[in-house]
Short mmCIF file of C-alpha atoms and ligand atoms in Angstrom, two decimals:
data_model
loop_
_atom_site.label_atom_id
_atom_site.label_comp_id
_atom_site.label_asym_id
_atom_site.label_seq_id
_atom_site.Cartn_x
_atom_site.Cartn_y
_atom_site.Cartn_z
CA UNK R 1 0.00 0.00 0.00
CA UNK R 2 1.76 3.16 -1.19
CA UNK R 3 0.55 6.34 0.48
CA UNK R 4 1.51 9.82 -0.71
CA UNK R 5 0.97 13.10 1.13
CA UNK R 6 -0.09 16.21 -0.80
CA UNK R 7 0.54 19.22 1.45
CA UNK R 8 -0.49 22.80 0.82
CA UNK R 9 -2.50 25.77 1.98
CA UNK R 10 -5.55 25.00 -0.21
CA UNK R 11 -6.96 28.44 0.63
CA UNK R 12 -9.22 27.52 -1.12
CA UNK R 13 -8.83 24.41 -3.32
CA UNK R 14 -8.96 25.05 -7.05
CA UNK R 15 -9.57 22.70 -9.96
CA UNK R 16 -5.77 22.65 -10.38
CA UNK R 17 -5.40 21.07 -6.94
CA UNK R 18 -8.18 18.54 -7.65
CA UNK R 19 -6.52 17.64 -10.96
CA UNK R 20 -3.21 16.99 -9.15
CA UNK R 21 -5.02 14.76 -6.61
CA UNK R 22 -6.68 12.76 -9.40
CA UNK R 23 -3.36 12.30 -11.18
CA UNK R 24 -1.58 11.30 -7.95
CA UNK R 25 -4.20 8.59 -7.40
CA UNK R 26 -3.10 6.97 -10.65
CA UNK R 27 0.38 6.60 -9.18
CA UNK R 28 -0.34 5.81 -5.53
CA UNK R 29 -2.84 3.66 -3.64
CA UNK R 30 -3.80 6.42 -1.25
CA UNK R 31 -3.40 10.20 -1.24
CA UNK R 32 -3.61 12.18 1.98
CA UNK R 33 -4.26 15.86 1.34
CA UNK R 34 -2.69 17.75 4.23
CA UNK R 35 -3.93 21.27 4.88
CA UNK R 36 -1.16 23.20 6.55
CA UNK R 37 -0.78 26.35 8.53
CA UNK R 38 1.71 28.32 6.48
CA UNK R 39 3.13 30.95 8.86
CA UNK R 40 4.03 33.14 5.89
CA UNK R 41 0.46 33.43 4.63
CA UNK R 42 -2.59 35.04 6.18
CA UNK R 43 -5.41 32.64 5.33
CA UNK R 44 -8.84 33.62 4.06
CA UNK R 45 -10.50 30.38 5.18
CA UNK R 46 -9.94 28.50 8.44
CA UNK R 47 -8.29 25.08 8.36
CA UNK R 48 -11.72 23.50 9.05
CA UNK R 49 -13.36 25.42 6.19
CA UNK R 50 -10.55 24.43 3.82
CA UNK R 51 -10.81 20.77 4.86
CA UNK R 52 -14.58 20.82 4.46
CA UNK R 53 -14.33 22.18 0.91
CA UNK R 54 -11.68 19.57 0.03
CA UNK R 55 -13.82 16.75 1.44
CA UNK R 56 -16.80 17.82 -0.63
CA UNK R 57 -14.69 18.32 -3.78
CA UNK R 58 -13.08 14.88 -3.57
CA UNK R 59 -16.10 12.84 -2.59
CA UNK R 60 -16.18 11.27 -6.08
CA UNK R 61 -12.72 9.78 -5.47
CA UNK R 62 -11.76 6.68 -3.50
CA UNK R 63 -8.69 6.48 -1.30
CA UNK R 64 -8.35 10.18 -0.59
CA UNK R 65 -7.94 11.33 3.00
CA UNK R 66 -8.24 14.96 4.10
CA UNK R 67 -6.14 15.92 7.10
CA UNK R 68 -4.38 18.91 8.60
CA UNK R 69 -0.94 19.51 10.02
CA UNK R 70 1.09 22.14 11.75
CA UNK R 71 4.77 21.95 12.41
CA UNK R 72 7.18 19.90 10.39
CA UNK R 73 5.77 18.31 7.26
CA UNK R 74 8.32 15.51 7.47
CA UNK R 75 7.00 14.40 10.85
CA UNK R 76 3.47 14.35 9.50
CA UNK R 77 4.52 12.31 6.45
CA UNK R 78 6.37 9.76 8.55
CA UNK R 79 3.44 9.56 10.97
CA UNK R 80 1.29 8.44 8.03
CA UNK R 81 3.78 5.69 7.10
CA UNK R 82 4.60 7.50 3.89
CA UNK R 83 7.82 8.52 2.17
CA UNK R 84 6.31 10.47 -0.67
CA UNK R 85 5.41 14.15 -0.87
CA UNK R 86 3.35 15.32 -3.84
CA UNK R 87 3.66 18.87 -5.12
CA UNK R 88 2.13 20.45 -8.18
CA UNK R 89 4.21 22.28 -10.75
CA UNK R 90 2.70 25.00 -12.85
CA UNK R 91 5.42 27.07 -14.42
CA UNK R 92 9.13 27.63 -14.18
CA UNK R 93 8.34 30.22 -11.50
CA UNK R 94 7.33 27.41 -9.09
CA UNK R 95 10.50 25.48 -9.73
CA UNK R 96 13.15 27.24 -7.66
CA UNK R 97 11.09 27.34 -4.48
CA UNK R 98 9.92 23.74 -4.86
CA UNK R 99 13.42 22.52 -5.70
CA UNK R 100 14.81 24.13 -2.55
CA UNK R 101 12.06 22.68 -0.36
CA UNK R 102 12.37 19.20 -1.83
CA UNK R 103 16.12 19.18 -1.33
CA UNK R 104 15.82 20.45 2.23
CA UNK R 105 13.40 17.66 3.06
CA UNK R 106 15.76 15.17 1.43
CA UNK R 107 18.68 16.46 3.50
CA UNK R 108 16.58 16.11 6.65
CA UNK R 109 15.50 12.58 5.73
CA UNK R 110 17.17 10.73 2.87
CA UNK R 111 14.21 8.33 2.53
CA UNK R 112 11.76 11.04 1.54
CA UNK R 113 11.06 11.76 -2.12
CA UNK R 114 9.06 14.61 -3.60
CA UNK R 115 7.07 13.78 -6.70
CA UNK R 116 6.06 16.69 -8.93
CA UNK R 117 2.89 16.48 -10.93
CA UNK R 118 2.04 18.77 -13.81
CA UNK R 119 -1.51 19.87 -14.02
CA UNK R 120 -3.72 19.99 -17.08
CA UNK R 121 -2.66 22.90 -19.36
CA UNK R 122 -6.02 24.45 -18.66
CA UNK R 123 -5.13 25.07 -15.00
CA UNK R 124 -1.53 26.17 -15.40
CA UNK R 125 -2.29 29.83 -14.67
CA UNK R 126 -4.52 29.08 -11.69
CA UNK R 127 -3.76 29.74 -8.08
CA UNK R 128 -5.84 30.36 -4.97
CA UNK R 129 -4.93 34.06 -4.77
CA UNK R 130 -6.08 34.85 -8.30
CA UNK R 131 -9.35 33.05 -7.68
CA UNK R 132 -9.93 34.99 -4.45
CA UNK R 133 -9.16 38.28 -6.14
CA UNK R 134 -11.64 37.53 -8.90
CA UNK R 135 -14.33 36.44 -6.45
CA UNK R 136 -13.78 39.52 -4.29
CA UNK R 137 -14.54 41.80 -7.22
CA UNK R 138 -17.53 39.77 -8.34
CA UNK R 139 -15.78 37.98 -11.23
CA UNK R 140 -16.86 34.56 -12.47
CA UNK R 141 -14.88 31.67 -10.99
CA UNK R 142 -17.02 28.79 -12.24
CA UNK R 143 -14.88 26.25 -14.10
CA UNK R 144 -11.84 27.30 -12.07
CA UNK R 145 -12.88 25.92 -8.70
CA UNK R 146 -15.16 23.12 -7.45
CA UNK R 147 -18.83 24.14 -6.99
CA UNK R 148 -18.62 24.12 -3.21
CA UNK R 149 -15.66 26.52 -3.33
CA UNK R 150 -17.54 28.86 -5.65
CA UNK R 151 -20.41 28.88 -3.16
CA UNK R 152 -18.17 29.48 -0.13
CA UNK R 153 -16.30 32.29 -1.93
CA UNK R 154 -19.59 34.03 -2.68
CA UNK R 155 -20.65 33.71 0.96
CA UNK R 156 -17.30 34.94 2.24
CA UNK R 157 -17.07 38.01 0.04
CA UNK R 158 -20.70 39.04 0.21
CA UNK R 159 -20.20 39.51 3.97
CA UNK R 160 -17.26 41.88 3.66
P1 LIG K 1 1.45 26.24 -0.71
O1 LIG K 1 1.09 27.43 0.11
O2 LIG K 1 2.08 25.14 0.09
O3 LIG K 1 2.18 26.51 -1.99
P2 LIG K 1 -0.94 25.86 -2.30
O4 LIG K 1 -2.28 25.50 -1.78
O5 LIG K 1 -0.77 27.20 -2.92
O6 LIG K 1 0.03 25.64 -1.08
O7 LIG K 1 -0.45 24.75 -3.30
C1 LIG K 1 -0.29 23.42 -2.91
C2 LIG K 1 0.42 22.69 -4.02
O8 LIG K 1 -0.42 22.63 -5.17
C3 LIG K 1 1.72 23.32 -4.49
O9 LIG K 1 2.61 22.28 -4.83
C4 LIG K 1 1.32 24.10 -5.71
O10 LIG K 1 2.40 24.24 -6.61
C5 LIG K 1 0.27 23.18 -6.27
N1 LIG K 1 -0.70 23.89 -7.10
C6 LIG K 1 -1.46 24.96 -6.79
N2 LIG K 1 -2.22 25.34 -7.83
C7 LIG K 1 -1.95 24.48 -8.84
C8 LIG K 1 -2.36 24.35 -10.18
N3 LIG K 1 -3.23 25.18 -10.72
N4 LIG K 1 -1.83 23.36 -10.90
C9 LIG K 1 -0.92 22.52 -10.36
N5 LIG K 1 -0.47 22.59 -9.12
C10 LIG K 1 -0.96 23.56 -8.36
#
């Protein structure tokens, strides 16, 4: 049973994230999506809200677990009996940061590998910040995010 962990902020999940999860499931028996507290980012949605949206958006898939973590990712991965970290790659701009992180994790634990998955061309330009910006100004985000995320974005930004 090969388990992979897909960590990220998922604030909120986009169709790019869901596409990466679906592709990872072709390679691994189980994928645990791990919603993390990134100290460098001020989140729009709480961890619970982000997990709820991910659960709803992956309910059509088997063998996906939605979890959260704070602290060292490596400890979380090992706690799940996994040695694989999944990350998505969009453009060259992601590469340097991801390369540094992957190597750091490898230095900390030589057994850990990071597997990069390229998303569908259609989602290459997508990230959570762009989606939030569009939603905030009343733009259309359907087709870019799962339905539940579209709904939650509308609720969130109609309040403010
Ligand atoms: P983080 O704050 O850890 O970068 P994100 O939620 O922004 O978390 O992203 C989690 C992972 O998903 C990262 O590896 C990121 O590169 C990847 N990702 C985000 N959006 C897309 C997308 N549209 N296509 C492919 N991968 C993506």
